[in-house]
XYZ file of N, CA and C in Angstrom:
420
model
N 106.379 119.508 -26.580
C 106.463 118.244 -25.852
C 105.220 117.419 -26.142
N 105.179 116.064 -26.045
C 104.254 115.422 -26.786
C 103.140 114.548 -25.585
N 102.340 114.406 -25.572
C 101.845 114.186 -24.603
C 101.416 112.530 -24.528
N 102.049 111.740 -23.454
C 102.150 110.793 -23.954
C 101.282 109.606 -23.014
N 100.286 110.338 -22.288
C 99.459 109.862 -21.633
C 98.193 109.307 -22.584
N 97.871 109.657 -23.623
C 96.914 109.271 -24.146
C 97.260 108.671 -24.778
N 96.881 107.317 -25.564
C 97.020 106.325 -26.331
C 97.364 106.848 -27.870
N 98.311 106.680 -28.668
C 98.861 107.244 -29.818
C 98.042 106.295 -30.900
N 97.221 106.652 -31.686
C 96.862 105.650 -32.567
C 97.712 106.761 -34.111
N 98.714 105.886 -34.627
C 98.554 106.123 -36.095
C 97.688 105.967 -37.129
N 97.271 106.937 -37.897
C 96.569 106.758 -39.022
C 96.680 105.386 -39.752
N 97.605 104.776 -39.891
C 98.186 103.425 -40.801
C 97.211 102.149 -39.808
N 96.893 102.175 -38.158
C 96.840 101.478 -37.674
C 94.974 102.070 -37.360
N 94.650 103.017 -37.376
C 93.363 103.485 -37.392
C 92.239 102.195 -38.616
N 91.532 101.395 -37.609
C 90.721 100.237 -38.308
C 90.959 98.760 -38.230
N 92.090 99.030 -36.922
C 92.615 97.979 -36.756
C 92.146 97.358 -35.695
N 91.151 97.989 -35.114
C 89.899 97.344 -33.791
C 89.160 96.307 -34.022
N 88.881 96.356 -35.892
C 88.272 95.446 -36.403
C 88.391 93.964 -36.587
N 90.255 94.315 -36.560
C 90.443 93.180 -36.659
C 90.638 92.245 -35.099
N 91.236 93.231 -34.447
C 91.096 92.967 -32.487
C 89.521 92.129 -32.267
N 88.355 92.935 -33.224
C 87.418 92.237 -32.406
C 86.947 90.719 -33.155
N 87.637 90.389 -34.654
C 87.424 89.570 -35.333
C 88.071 88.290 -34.547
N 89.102 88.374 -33.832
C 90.039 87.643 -33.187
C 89.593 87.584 -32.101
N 88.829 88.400 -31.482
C 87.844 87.851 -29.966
C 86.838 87.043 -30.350
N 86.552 87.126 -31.218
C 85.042 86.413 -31.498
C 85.369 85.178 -31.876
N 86.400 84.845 -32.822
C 87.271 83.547 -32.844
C 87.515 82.997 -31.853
N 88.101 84.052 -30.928
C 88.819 82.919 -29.789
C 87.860 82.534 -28.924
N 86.984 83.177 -28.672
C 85.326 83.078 -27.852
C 84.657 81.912 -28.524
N 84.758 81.584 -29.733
C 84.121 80.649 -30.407
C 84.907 80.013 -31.861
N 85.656 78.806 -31.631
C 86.583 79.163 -32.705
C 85.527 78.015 -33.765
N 85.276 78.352 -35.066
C 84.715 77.566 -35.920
C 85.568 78.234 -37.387
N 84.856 77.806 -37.970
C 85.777 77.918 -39.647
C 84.742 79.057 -40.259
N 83.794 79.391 -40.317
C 83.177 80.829 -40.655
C 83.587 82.015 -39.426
N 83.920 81.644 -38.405
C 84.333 83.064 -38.106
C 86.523 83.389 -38.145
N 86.924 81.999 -38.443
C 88.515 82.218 -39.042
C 88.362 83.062 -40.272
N 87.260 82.362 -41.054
C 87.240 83.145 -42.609
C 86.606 84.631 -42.523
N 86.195 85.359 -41.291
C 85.478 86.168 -41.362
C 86.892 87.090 -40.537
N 87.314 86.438 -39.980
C 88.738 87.325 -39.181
C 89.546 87.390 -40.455
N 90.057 86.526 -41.475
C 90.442 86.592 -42.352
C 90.212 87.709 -43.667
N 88.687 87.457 -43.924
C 88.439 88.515 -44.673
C 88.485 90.562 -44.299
N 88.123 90.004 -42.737
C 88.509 91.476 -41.796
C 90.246 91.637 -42.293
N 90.942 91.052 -42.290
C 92.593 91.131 -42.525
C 92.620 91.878 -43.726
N 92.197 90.835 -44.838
C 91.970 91.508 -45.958
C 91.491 92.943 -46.420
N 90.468 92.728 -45.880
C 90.047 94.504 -46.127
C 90.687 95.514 -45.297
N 91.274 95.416 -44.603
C 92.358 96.293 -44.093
C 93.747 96.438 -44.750
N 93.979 94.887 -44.897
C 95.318 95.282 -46.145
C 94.726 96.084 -47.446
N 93.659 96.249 -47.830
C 93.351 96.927 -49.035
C 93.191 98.274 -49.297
N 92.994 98.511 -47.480
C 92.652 99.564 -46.733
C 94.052 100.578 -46.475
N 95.162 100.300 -47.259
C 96.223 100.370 -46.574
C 97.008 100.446 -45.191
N 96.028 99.607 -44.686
C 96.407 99.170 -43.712
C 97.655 98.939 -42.906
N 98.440 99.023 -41.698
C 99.375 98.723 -41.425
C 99.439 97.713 -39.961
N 100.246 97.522 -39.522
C 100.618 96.688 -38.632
C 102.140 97.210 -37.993
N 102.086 97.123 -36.666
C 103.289 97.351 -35.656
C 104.080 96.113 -36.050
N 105.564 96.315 -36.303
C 106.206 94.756 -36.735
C 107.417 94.797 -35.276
N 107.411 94.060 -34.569
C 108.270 94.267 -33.426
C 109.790 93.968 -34.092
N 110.779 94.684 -33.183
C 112.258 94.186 -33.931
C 113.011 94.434 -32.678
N 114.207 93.644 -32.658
C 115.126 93.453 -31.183
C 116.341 93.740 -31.866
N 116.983 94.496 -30.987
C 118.491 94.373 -31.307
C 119.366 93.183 -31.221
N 120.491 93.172 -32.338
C 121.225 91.942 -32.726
C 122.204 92.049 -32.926
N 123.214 91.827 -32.466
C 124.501 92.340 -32.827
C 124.932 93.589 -33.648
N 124.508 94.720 -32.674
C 124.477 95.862 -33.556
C 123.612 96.579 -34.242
N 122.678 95.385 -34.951
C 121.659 95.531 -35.909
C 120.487 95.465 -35.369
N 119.497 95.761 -35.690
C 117.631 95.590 -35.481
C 117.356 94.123 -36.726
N 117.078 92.939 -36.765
C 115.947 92.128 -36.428
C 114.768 92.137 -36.488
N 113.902 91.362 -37.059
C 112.532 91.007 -36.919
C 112.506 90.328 -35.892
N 111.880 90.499 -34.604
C 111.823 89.589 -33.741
C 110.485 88.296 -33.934
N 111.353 87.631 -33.246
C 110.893 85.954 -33.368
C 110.165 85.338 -32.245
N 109.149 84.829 -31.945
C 108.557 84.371 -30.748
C 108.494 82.435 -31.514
N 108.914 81.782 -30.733
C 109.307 80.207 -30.281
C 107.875 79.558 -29.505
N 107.027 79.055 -30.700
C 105.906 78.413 -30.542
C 106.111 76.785 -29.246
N 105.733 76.151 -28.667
C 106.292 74.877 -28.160
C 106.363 74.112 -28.915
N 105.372 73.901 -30.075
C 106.333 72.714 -31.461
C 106.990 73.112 -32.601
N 107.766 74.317 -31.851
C 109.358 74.885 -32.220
C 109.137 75.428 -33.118
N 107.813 75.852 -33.908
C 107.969 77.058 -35.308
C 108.380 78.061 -34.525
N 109.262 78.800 -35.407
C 109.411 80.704 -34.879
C 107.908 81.724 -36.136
N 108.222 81.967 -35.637
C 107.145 83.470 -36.025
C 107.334 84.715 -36.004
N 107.195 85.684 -36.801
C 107.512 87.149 -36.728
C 106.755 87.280 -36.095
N 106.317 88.844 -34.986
C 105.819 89.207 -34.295
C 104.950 90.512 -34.730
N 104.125 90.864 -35.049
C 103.294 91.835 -35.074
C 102.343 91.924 -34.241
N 101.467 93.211 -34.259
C 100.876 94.143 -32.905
C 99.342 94.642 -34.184
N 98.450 95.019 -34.064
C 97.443 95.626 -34.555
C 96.983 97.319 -33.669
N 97.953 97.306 -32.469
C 98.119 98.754 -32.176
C 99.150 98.840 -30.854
N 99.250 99.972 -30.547
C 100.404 100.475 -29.370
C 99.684 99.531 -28.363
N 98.383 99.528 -27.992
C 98.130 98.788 -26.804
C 98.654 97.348 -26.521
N 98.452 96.855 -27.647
C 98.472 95.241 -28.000
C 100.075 94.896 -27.699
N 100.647 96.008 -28.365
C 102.377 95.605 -28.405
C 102.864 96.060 -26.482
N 102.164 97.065 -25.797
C 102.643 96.947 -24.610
C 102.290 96.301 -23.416
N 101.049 95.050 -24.092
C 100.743 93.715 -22.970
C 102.042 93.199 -22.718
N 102.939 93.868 -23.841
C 103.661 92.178 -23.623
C 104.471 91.824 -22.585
N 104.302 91.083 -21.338
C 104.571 90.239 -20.828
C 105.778 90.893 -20.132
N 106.347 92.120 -19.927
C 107.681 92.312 -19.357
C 108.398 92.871 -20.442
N 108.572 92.195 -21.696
C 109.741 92.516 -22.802
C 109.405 93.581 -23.398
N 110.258 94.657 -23.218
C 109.867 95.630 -24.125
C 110.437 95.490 -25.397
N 109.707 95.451 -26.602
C 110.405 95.605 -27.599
C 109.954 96.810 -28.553
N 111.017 97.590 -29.558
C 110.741 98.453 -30.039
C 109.905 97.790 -31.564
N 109.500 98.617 -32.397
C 109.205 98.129 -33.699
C 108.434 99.410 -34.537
N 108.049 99.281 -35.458
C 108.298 99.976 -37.178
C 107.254 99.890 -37.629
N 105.806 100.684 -38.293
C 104.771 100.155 -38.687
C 105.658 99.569 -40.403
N 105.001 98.759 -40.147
C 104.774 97.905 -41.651
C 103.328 97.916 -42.808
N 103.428 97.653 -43.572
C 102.283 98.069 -44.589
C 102.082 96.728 -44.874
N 100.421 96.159 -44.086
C 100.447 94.586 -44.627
C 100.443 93.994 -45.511
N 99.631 94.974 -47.072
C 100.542 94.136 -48.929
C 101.454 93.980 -49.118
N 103.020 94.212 -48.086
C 104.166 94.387 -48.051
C 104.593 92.993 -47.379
N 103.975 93.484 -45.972
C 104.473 92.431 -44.994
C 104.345 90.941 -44.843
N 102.799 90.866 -45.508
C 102.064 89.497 -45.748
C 102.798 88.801 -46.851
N 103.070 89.010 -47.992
C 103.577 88.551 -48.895
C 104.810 88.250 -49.110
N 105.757 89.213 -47.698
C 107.354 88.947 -47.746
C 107.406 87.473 -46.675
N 106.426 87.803 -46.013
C 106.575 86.177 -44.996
C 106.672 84.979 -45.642
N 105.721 84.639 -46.738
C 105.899 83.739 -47.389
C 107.087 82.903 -47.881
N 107.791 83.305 -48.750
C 108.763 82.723 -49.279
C 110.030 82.980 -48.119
N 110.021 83.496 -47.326
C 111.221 83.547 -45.674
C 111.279 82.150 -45.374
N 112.386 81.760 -45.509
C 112.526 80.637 -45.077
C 113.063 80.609 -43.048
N 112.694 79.583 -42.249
C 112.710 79.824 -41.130
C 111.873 80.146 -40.273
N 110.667 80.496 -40.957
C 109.769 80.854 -40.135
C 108.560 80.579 -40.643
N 107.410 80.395 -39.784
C 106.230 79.489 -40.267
C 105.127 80.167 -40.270
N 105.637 82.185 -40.173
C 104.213 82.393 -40.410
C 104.346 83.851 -39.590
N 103.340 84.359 -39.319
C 103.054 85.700 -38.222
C 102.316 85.294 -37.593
N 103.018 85.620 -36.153
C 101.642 85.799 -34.848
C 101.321 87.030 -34.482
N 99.856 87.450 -34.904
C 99.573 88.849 -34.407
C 99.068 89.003 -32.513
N 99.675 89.906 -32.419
C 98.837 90.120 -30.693
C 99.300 89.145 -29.941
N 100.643 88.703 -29.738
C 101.031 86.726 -28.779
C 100.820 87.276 -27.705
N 100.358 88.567 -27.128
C 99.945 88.355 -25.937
C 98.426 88.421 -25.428
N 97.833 88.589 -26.070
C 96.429 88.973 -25.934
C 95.510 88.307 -26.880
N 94.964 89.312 -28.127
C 93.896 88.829 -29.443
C 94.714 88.260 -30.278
N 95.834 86.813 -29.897
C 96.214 86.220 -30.955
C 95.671 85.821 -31.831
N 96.083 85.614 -32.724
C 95.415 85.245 -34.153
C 97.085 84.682 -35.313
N 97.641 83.525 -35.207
C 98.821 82.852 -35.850
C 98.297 82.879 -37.214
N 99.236 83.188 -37.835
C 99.056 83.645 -39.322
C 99.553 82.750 -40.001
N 99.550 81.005 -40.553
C 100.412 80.522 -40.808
C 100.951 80.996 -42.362
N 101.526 80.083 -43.333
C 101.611 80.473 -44.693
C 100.310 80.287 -45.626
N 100.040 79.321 -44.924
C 98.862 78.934 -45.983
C 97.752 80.113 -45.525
N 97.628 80.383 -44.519
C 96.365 81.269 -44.162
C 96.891 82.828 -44.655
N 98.495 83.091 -44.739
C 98.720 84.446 -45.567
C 98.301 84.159 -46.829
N 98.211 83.109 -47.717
C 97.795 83.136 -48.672
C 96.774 83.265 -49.238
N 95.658 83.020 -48.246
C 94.631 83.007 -48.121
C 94.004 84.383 -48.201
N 94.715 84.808 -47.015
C 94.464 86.666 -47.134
C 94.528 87.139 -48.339
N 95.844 87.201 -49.175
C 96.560 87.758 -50.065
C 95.906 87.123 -51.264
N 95.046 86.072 -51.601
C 93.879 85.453 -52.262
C 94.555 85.007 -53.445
N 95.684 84.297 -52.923
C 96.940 83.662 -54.268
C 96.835 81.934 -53.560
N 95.707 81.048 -53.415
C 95.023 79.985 -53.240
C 93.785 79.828 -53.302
């Protein structure tokens, strides 16, 4: 039996505090050297093989990338940087899948419908638009 009182960190998601605290320090002070410094934290974790919690909802049958509805109407995939982050959320439980971010970052792009990833929408957000995945992924 698994003991499920203590916080589960996966190996894939182990280094991902770094980026939690890159995104406090942003939001505490938002300027353009510490976006590029949360940014480059992204980066070296995707290099890191890094992963990310990708949330997904059931859909007629099927599982979904779930979508969170910005107020000037972009949708967004939803990702988590650990179990904690994904069970702020707000009431909704949703299930989800680690993802591998050289995978995940680069499939957002060309998706049409959606304007990007929001990591953490309930807590250490940090909106990922396209141009700023590109940025990560260092193809601009």
């Amino acid at each position: 039996m698994t003991d499920t009182s203590a916080p589960h960190t996966d190996p894939g998601l182990e280094g991902n505090e770094k980026i939690e605290a890159a995104i406090l320090a942003l939001q505490q002070e938002a300027s353009q050297e510490l976006l590029a410094h949360a940014l480059t934290v992204l980066r070296r974790r995707m290099r890191e093989n890094g992963q990310l919690i990708l949330a997904v909802e059931p859909s007629a049958g099927k599982e979904q990338l779930a979508l969170i509805q910005t107020p000037d109407g972009n949708l967004w995939w939803v990702a988590f940087t650990s179990f904690e982050e994904q069970n702020r959320g707000g009431g909704s439980v949703m299930s989800g899948f680690l993802a591998d971010m050289d995978q995940l970052f680069p499939s957002a792009i060309p998706t049409d419908g959606i304007h990007g990833i929001i990591l953490n929408p309930w807590n250490r957000t940090l909106m990922l638009d396209k141009t700023l995945l590109q940025i990560i992924l260092g193809s601009n």
